[in-house]
PDB file of C-alpha atoms and ligand atoms in Angstrom:
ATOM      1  CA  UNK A   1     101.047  33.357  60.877  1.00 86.00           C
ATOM      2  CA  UNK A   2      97.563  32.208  59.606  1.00 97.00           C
ATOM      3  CA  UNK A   3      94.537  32.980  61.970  1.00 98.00           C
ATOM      4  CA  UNK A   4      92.376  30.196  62.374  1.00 98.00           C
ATOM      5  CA  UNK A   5      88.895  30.626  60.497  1.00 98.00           C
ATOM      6  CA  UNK A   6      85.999  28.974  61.431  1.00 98.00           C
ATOM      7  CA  UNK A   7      82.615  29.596  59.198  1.00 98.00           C
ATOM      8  CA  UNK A   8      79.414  27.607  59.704  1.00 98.00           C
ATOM      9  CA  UNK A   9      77.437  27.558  56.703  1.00 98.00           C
ATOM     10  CA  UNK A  10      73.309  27.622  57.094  1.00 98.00           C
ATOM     11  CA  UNK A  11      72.574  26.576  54.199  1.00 98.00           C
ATOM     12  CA  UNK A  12      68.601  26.949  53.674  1.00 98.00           C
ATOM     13  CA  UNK A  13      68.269  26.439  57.538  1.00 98.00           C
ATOM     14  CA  UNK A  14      66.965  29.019  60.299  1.00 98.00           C
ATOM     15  CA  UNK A  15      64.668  32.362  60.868  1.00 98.00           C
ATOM     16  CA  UNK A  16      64.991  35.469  63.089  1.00 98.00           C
ATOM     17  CA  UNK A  17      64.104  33.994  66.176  1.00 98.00           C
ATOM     18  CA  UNK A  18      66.455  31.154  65.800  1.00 98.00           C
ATOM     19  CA  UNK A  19      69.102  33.049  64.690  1.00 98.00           C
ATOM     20  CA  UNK A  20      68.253  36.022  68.165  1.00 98.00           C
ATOM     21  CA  UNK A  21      68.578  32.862  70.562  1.00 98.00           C
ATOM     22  CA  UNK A  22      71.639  31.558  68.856  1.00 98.00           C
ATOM     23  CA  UNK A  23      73.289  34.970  68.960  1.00 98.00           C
ATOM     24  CA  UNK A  24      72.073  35.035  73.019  1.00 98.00           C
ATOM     25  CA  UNK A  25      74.251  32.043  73.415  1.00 98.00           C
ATOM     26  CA  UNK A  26      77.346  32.528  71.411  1.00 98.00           C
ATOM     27  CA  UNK A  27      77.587  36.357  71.553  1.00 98.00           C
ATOM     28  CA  UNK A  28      78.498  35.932  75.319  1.00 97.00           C
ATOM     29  CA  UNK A  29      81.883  33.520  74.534  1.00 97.00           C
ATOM     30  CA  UNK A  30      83.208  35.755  72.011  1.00 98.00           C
ATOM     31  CA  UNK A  31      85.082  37.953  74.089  1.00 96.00           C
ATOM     32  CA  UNK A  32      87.231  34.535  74.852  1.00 95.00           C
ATOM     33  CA  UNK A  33      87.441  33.441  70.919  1.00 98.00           C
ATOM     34  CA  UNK A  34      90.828  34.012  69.772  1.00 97.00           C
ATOM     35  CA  UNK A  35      90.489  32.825  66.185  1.00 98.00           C
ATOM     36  CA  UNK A  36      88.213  34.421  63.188  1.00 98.00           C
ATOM     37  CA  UNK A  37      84.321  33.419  63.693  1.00 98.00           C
ATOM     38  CA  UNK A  38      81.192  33.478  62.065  1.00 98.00           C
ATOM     39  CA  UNK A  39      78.128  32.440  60.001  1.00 98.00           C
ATOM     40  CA  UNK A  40      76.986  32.476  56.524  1.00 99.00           C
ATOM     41  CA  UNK A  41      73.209  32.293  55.915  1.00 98.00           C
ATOM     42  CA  UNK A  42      70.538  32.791  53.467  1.00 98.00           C
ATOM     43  CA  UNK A  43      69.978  36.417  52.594  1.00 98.00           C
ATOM     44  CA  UNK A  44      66.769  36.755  54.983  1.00 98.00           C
ATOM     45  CA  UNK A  45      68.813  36.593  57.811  1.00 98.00           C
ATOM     46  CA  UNK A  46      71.880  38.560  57.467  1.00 98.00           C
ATOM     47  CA  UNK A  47      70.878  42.219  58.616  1.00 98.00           C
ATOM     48  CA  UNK A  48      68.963  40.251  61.953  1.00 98.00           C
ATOM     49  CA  UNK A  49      72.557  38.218  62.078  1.00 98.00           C
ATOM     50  CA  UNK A  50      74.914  41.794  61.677  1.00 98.00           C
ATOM     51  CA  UNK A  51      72.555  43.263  63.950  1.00 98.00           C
ATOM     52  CA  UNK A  52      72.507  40.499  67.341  1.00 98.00           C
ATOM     53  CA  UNK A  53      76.175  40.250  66.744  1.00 98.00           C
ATOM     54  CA  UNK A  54      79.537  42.665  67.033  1.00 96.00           C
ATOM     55  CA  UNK A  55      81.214  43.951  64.378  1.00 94.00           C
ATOM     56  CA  UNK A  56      84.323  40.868  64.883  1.00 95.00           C
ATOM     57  CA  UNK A  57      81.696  38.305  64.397  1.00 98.00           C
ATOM     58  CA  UNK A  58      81.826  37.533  60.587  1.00 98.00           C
ATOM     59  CA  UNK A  59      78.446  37.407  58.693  1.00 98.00           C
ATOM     60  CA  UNK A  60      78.690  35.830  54.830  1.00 98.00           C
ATOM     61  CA  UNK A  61      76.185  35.535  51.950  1.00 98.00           C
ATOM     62  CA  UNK A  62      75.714  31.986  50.931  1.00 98.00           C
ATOM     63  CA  UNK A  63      75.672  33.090  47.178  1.00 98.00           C
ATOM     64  CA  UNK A  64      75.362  36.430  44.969  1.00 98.00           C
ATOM     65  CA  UNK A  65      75.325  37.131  40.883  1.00 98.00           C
ATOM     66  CA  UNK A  66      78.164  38.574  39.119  1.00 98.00           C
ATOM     67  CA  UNK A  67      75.994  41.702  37.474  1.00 98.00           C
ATOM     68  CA  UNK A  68      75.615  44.931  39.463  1.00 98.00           C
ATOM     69  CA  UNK A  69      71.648  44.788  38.494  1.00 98.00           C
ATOM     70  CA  UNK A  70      69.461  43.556  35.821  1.00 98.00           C
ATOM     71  CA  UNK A  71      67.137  41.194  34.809  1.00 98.00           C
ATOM     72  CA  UNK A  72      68.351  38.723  36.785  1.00 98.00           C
ATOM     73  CA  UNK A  73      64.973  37.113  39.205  1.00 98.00           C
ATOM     74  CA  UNK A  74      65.573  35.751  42.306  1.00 97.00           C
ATOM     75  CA  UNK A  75      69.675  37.454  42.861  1.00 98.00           C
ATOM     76  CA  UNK A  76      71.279  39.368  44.786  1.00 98.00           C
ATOM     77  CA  UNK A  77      74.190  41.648  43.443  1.00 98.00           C
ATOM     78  CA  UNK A  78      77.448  42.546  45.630  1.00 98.00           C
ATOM     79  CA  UNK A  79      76.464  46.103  45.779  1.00 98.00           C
ATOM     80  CA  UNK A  80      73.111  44.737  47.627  1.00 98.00           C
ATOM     81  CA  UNK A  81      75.146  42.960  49.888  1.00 98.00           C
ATOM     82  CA  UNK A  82      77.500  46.156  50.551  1.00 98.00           C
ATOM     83  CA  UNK A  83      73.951  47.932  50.936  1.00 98.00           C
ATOM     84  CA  UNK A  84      72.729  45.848  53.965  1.00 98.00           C
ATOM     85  CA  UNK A  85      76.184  45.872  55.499  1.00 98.00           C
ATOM     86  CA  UNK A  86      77.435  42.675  54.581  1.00 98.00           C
ATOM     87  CA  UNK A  87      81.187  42.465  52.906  1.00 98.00           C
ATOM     88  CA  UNK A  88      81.686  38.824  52.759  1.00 98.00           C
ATOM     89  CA  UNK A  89      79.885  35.922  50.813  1.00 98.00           C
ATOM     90  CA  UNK A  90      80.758  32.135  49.849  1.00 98.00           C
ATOM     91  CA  UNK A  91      81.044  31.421  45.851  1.00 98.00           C
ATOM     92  CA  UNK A  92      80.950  28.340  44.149  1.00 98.00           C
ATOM     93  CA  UNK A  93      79.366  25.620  46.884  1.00 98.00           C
ATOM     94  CA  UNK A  94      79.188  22.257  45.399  1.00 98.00           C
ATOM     95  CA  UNK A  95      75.482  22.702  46.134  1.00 98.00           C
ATOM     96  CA  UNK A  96      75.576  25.726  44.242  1.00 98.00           C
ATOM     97  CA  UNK A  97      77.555  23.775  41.579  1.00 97.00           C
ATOM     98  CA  UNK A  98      75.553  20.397  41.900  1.00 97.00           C
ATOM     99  CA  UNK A  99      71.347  22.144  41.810  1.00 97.00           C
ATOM    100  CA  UNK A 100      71.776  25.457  40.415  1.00 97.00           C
ATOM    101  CA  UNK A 101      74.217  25.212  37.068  1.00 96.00           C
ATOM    102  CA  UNK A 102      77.213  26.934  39.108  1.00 98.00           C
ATOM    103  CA  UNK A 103      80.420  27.126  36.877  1.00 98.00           C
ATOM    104  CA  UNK A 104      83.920  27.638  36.748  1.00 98.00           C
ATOM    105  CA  UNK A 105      83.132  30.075  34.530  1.00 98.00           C
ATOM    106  CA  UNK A 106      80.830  31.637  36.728  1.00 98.00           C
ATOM    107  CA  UNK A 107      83.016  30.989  39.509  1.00 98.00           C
ATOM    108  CA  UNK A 108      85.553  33.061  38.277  1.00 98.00           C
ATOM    109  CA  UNK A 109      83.344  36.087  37.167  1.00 98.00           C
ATOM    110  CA  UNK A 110      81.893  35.803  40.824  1.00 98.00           C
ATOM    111  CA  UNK A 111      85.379  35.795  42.542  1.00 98.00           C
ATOM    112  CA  UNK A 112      86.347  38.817  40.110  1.00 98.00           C
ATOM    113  CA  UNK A 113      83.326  40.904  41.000  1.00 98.00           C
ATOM    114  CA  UNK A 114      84.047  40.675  44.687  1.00 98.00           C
ATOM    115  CA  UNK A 115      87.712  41.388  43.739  1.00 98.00           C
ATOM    116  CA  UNK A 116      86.313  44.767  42.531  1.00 98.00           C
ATOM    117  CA  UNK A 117      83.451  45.843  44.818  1.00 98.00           C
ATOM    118  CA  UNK A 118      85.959  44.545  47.685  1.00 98.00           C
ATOM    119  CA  UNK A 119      83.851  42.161  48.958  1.00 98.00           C
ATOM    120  CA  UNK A 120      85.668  39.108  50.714  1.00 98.00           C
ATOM    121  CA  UNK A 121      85.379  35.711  49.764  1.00 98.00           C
ATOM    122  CA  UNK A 122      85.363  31.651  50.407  1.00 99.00           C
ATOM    123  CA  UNK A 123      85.557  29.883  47.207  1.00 98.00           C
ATOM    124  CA  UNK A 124      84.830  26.093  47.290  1.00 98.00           C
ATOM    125  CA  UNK A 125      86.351  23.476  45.856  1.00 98.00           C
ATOM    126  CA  UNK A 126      86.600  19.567  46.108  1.00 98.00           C
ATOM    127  CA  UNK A 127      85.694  16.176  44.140  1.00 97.00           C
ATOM    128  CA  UNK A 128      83.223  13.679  43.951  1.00 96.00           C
ATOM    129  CA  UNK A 129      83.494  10.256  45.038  1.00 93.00           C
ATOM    130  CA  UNK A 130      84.024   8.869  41.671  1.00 94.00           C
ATOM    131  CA  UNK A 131      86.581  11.332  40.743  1.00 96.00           C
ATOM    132  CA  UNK A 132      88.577  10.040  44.244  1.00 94.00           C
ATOM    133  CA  UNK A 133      87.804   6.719  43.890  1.00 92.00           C
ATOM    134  CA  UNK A 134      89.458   7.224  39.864  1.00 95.00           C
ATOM    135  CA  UNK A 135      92.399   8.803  41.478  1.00 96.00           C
ATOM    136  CA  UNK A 136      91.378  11.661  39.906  1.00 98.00           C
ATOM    137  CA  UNK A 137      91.104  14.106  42.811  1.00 98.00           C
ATOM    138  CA  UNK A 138      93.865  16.407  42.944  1.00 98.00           C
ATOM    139  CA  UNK A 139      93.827  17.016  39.252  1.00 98.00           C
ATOM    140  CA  UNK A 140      90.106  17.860  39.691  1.00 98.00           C
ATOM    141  CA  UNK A 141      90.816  20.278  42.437  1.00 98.00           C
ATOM    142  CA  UNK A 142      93.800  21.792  40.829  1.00 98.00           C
ATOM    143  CA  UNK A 143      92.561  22.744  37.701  1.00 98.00           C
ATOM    144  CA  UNK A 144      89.038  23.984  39.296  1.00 98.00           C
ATOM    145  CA  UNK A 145      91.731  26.425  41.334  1.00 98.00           C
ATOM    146  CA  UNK A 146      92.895  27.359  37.941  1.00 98.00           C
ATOM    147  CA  UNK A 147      89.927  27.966  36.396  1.00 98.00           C
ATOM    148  CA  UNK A 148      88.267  29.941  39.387  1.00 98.00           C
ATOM    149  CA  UNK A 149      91.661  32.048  40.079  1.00 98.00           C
ATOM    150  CA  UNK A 150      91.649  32.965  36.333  1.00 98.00           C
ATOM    151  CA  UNK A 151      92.550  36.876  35.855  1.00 98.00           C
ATOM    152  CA  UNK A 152      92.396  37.222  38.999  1.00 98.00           C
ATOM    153  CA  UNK A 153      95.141  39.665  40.244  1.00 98.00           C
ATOM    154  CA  UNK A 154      97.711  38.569  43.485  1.00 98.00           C
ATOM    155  CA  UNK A 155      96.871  41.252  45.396  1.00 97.00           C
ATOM    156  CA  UNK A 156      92.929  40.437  45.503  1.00 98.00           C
ATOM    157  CA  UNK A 157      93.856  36.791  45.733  1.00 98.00           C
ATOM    158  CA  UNK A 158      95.018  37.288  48.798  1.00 95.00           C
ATOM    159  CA  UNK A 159      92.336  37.572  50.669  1.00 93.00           C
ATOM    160  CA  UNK A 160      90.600  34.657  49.273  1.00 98.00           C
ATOM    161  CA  UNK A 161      89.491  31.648  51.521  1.00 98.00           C
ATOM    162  CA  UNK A 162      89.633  28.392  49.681  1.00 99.00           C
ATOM    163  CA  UNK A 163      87.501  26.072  51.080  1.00 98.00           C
ATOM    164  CA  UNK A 164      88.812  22.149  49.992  1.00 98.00           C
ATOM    165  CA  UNK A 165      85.198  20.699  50.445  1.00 98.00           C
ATOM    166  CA  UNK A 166      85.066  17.123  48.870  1.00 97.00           C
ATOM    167  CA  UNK A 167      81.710  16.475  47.823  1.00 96.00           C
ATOM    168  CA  UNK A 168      81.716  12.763  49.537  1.00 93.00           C
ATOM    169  CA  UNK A 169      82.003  13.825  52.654  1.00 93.00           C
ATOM    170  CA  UNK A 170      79.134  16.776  53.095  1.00 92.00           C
ATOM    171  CA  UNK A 171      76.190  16.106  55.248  1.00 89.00           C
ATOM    172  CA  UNK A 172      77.423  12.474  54.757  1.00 89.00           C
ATOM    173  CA  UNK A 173      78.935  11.946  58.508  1.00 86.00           C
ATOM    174  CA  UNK A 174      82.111  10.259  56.117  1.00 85.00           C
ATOM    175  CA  UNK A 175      84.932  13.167  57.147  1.00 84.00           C
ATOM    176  CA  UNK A 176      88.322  12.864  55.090  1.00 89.00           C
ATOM    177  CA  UNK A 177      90.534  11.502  57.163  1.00 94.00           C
ATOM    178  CA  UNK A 178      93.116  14.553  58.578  1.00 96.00           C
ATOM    179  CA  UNK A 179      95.469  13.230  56.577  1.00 96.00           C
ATOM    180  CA  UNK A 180      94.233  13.189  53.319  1.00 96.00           C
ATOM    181  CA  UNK A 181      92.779  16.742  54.121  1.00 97.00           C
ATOM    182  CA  UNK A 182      95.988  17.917  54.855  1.00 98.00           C
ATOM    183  CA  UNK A 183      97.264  16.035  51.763  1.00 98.00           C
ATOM    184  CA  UNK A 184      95.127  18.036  49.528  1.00 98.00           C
ATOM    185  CA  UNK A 185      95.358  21.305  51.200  1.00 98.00           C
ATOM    186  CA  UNK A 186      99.012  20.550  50.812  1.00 98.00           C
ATOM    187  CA  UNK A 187      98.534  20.755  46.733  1.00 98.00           C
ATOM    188  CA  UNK A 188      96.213  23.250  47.106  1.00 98.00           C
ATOM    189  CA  UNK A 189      98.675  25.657  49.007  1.00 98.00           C
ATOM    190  CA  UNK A 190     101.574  24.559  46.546  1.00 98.00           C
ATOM    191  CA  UNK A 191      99.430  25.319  43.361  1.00 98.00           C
ATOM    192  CA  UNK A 192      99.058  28.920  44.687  1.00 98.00           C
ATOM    193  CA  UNK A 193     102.950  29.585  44.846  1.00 98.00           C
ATOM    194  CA  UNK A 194     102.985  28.292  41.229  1.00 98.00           C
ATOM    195  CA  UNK A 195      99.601  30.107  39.891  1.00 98.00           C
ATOM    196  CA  UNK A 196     100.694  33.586  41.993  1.00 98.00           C
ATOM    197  CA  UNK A 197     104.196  33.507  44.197  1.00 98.00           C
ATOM    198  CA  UNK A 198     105.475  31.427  47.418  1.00 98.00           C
ATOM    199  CA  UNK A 199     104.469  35.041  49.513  1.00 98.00           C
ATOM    200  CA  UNK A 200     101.203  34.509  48.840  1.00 98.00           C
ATOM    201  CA  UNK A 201     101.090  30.407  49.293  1.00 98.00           C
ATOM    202  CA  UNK A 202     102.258  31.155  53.112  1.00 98.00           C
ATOM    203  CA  UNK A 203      99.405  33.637  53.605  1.00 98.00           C
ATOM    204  CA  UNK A 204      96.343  32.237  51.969  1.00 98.00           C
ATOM    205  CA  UNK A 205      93.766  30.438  54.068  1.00 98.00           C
ATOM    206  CA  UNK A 206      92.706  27.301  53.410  1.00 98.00           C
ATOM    207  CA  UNK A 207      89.784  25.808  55.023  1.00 98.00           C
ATOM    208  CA  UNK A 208      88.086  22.062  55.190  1.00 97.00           C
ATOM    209  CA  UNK A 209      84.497  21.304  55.465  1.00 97.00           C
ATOM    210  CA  UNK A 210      82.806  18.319  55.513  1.00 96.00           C
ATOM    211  CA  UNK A 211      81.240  16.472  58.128  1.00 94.00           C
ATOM    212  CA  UNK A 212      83.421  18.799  60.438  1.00 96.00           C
ATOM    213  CA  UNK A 213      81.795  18.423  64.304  1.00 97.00           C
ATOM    214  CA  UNK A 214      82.892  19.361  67.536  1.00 98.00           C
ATOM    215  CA  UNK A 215      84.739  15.451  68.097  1.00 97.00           C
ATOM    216  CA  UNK A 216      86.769  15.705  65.052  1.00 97.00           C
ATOM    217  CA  UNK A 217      87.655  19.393  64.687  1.00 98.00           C
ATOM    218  CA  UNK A 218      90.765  19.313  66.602  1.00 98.00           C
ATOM    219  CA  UNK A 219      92.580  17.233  64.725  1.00 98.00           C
ATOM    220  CA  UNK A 220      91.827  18.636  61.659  1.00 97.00           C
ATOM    221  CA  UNK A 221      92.551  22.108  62.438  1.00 98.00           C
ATOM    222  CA  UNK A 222      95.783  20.592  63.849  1.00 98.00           C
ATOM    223  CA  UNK A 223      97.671  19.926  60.283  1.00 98.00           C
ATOM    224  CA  UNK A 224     100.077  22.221  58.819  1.00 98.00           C
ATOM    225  CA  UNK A 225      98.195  23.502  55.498  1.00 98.00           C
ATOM    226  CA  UNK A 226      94.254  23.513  57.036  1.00 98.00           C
ATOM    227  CA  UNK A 227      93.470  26.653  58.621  1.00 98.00           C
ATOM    228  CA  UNK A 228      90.150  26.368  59.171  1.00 98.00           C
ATOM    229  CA  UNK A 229      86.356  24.903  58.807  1.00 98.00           C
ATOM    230  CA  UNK A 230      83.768  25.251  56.751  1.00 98.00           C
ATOM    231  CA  UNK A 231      80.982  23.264  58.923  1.00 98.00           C
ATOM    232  CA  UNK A 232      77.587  23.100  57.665  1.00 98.00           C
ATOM    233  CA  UNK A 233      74.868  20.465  60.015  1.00 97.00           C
ATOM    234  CA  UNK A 234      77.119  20.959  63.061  1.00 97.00           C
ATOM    235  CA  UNK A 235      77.037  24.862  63.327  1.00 98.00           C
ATOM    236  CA  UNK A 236      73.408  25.231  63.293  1.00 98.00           C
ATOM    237  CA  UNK A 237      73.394  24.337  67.083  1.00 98.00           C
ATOM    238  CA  UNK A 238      74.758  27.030  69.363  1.00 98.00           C
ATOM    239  CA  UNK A 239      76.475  24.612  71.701  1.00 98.00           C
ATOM    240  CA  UNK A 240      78.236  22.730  69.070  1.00 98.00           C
ATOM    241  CA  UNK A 241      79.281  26.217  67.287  1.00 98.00           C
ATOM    242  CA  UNK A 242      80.538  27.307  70.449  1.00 98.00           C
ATOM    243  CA  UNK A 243      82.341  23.807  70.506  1.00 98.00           C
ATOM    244  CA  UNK A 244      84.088  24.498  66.993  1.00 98.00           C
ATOM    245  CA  UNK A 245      85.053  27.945  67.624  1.00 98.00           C
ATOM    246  CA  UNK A 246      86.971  27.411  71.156  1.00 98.00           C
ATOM    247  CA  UNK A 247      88.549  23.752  69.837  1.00 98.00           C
ATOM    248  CA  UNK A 248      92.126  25.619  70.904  1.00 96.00           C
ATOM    249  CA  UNK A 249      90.701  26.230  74.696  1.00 94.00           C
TER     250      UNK A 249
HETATM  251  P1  PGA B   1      78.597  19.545  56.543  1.00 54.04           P
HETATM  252  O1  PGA B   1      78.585  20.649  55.359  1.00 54.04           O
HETATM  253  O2  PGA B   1      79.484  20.088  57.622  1.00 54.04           O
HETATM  254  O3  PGA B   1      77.166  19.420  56.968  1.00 54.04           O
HETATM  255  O4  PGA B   1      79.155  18.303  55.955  1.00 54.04           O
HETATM  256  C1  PGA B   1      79.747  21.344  55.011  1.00 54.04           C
HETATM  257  C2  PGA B   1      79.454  22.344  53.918  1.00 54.04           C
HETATM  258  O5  PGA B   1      78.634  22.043  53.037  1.00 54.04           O
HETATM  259  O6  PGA B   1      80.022  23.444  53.894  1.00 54.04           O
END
């Protein structure tokens, strides 16, 4: 069986004191949480986040580079991330795609550098609204899935997130209807039994973010092929991330 994951993504949103009286308020449920938790934030606040929460509670980078070190200003390497404790980041955002000249390309070296320093991951993937409106989704997402699991071997793929995030619907308040969520993370699922094997199809996660909020998490995390969330506005509140993360209670 799949255990549920639910992220919230910060985005460029918080500081240490709202991130100490966030932890105050959620830390105290998780002892009742029976599915995998946590936040990903910008780098300033992920030794105050490892620190206010237990070791369960999952803390990701929003982003690193694919080089160890170099002359590289303003990045952050995986080993830097291993140095301040924290084993898990999210690659390929469509922000990071849309503002700062992410790639497939760079996707993939991301995902493979992870692979190696054994750092886990949520790779994003999804379309725009022309591409939907074209009927051109699930060929978009499909071959971005291709290009991003390129080299990469079975047994690090499997313990890859995919996050089906189509662009339309983040920050937007339009969520994909469950259906057509499932729909795609249907494909999704069935183009990794044909890019790896049908073992690792069942286990992969597969998670949907968009406009995810307390009222509408339910039934998405209720189809087949989602396993999670990826929730970016309504996880920056403490009650509504508390919300999210008991939807099964
Ligand atoms: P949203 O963002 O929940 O605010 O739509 C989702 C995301 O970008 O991961």
């Amino acid at each position: 069986m799949r255990k549920p994951i639910i992220i919230g993504n910060w985005k460029m949103n918080g500081s240490i004191d709202s991130v100490k009286k966030f932890a105050t308020e959620v830390s105290p449920v998780l002892k009742d949480v029976t599915i995998d938790c946590g936040i990903a934030a910008p780098f300033t606040l992920l030794s105050t986040l490892k620190n206010e929460f237990s070791d369960e509670f999952k803390v990701y980078a929003e982003n690193m580079h694919f080089e160890d070190t170099g002359a590289y200003t303003g990045e952050v390497s995986a080993d830097m991330l291993l140095d301040i404790g924290i084993n898990s980041v999210i690659i390929g955002h469509s922000e990071r795609r849309k503002y700062f000249g992410e790639t497939d390309e760079t996707v993939n070296q991301k995902l493979q550098k992870a692979a190696t320093k054994g750092v886990n991951t949520i790779v994003c993937v999804g379309e725009s609204l022309e591409e939907r409106e074209a009927g051109k989704h699930f060929d978009i997402v499909l071959s971005m899935l291709e290009e991003d699991f390129k080299d990469i071997k079975e047994q690090d793929a499997q313990n890859i997130v995919i996050a089906y995030e189509p662009i339309w619907a983040i920050g937007t308040g339009k969520t994909a209807t469950p259906e057509d969520a499932e729909e795609m993370c249907k494909q999704i699922r069935n183009k990794m039994a044909s890019l790896y094997s049908n073992d690792l199809a069942e286990t992969i996660k597969i998670q949907y973010g968009g406009s995810v909020k307390p009222a509408n998490v339910k039934e998405i995390m209720s189809m087949p092929n989602i396993d999670g969330a990826l929730v970016g506005g309504a996880s920056l509140k403490a009650e509504d991330f508390i919300a999210l993360i008991t939807y099964n209670k």
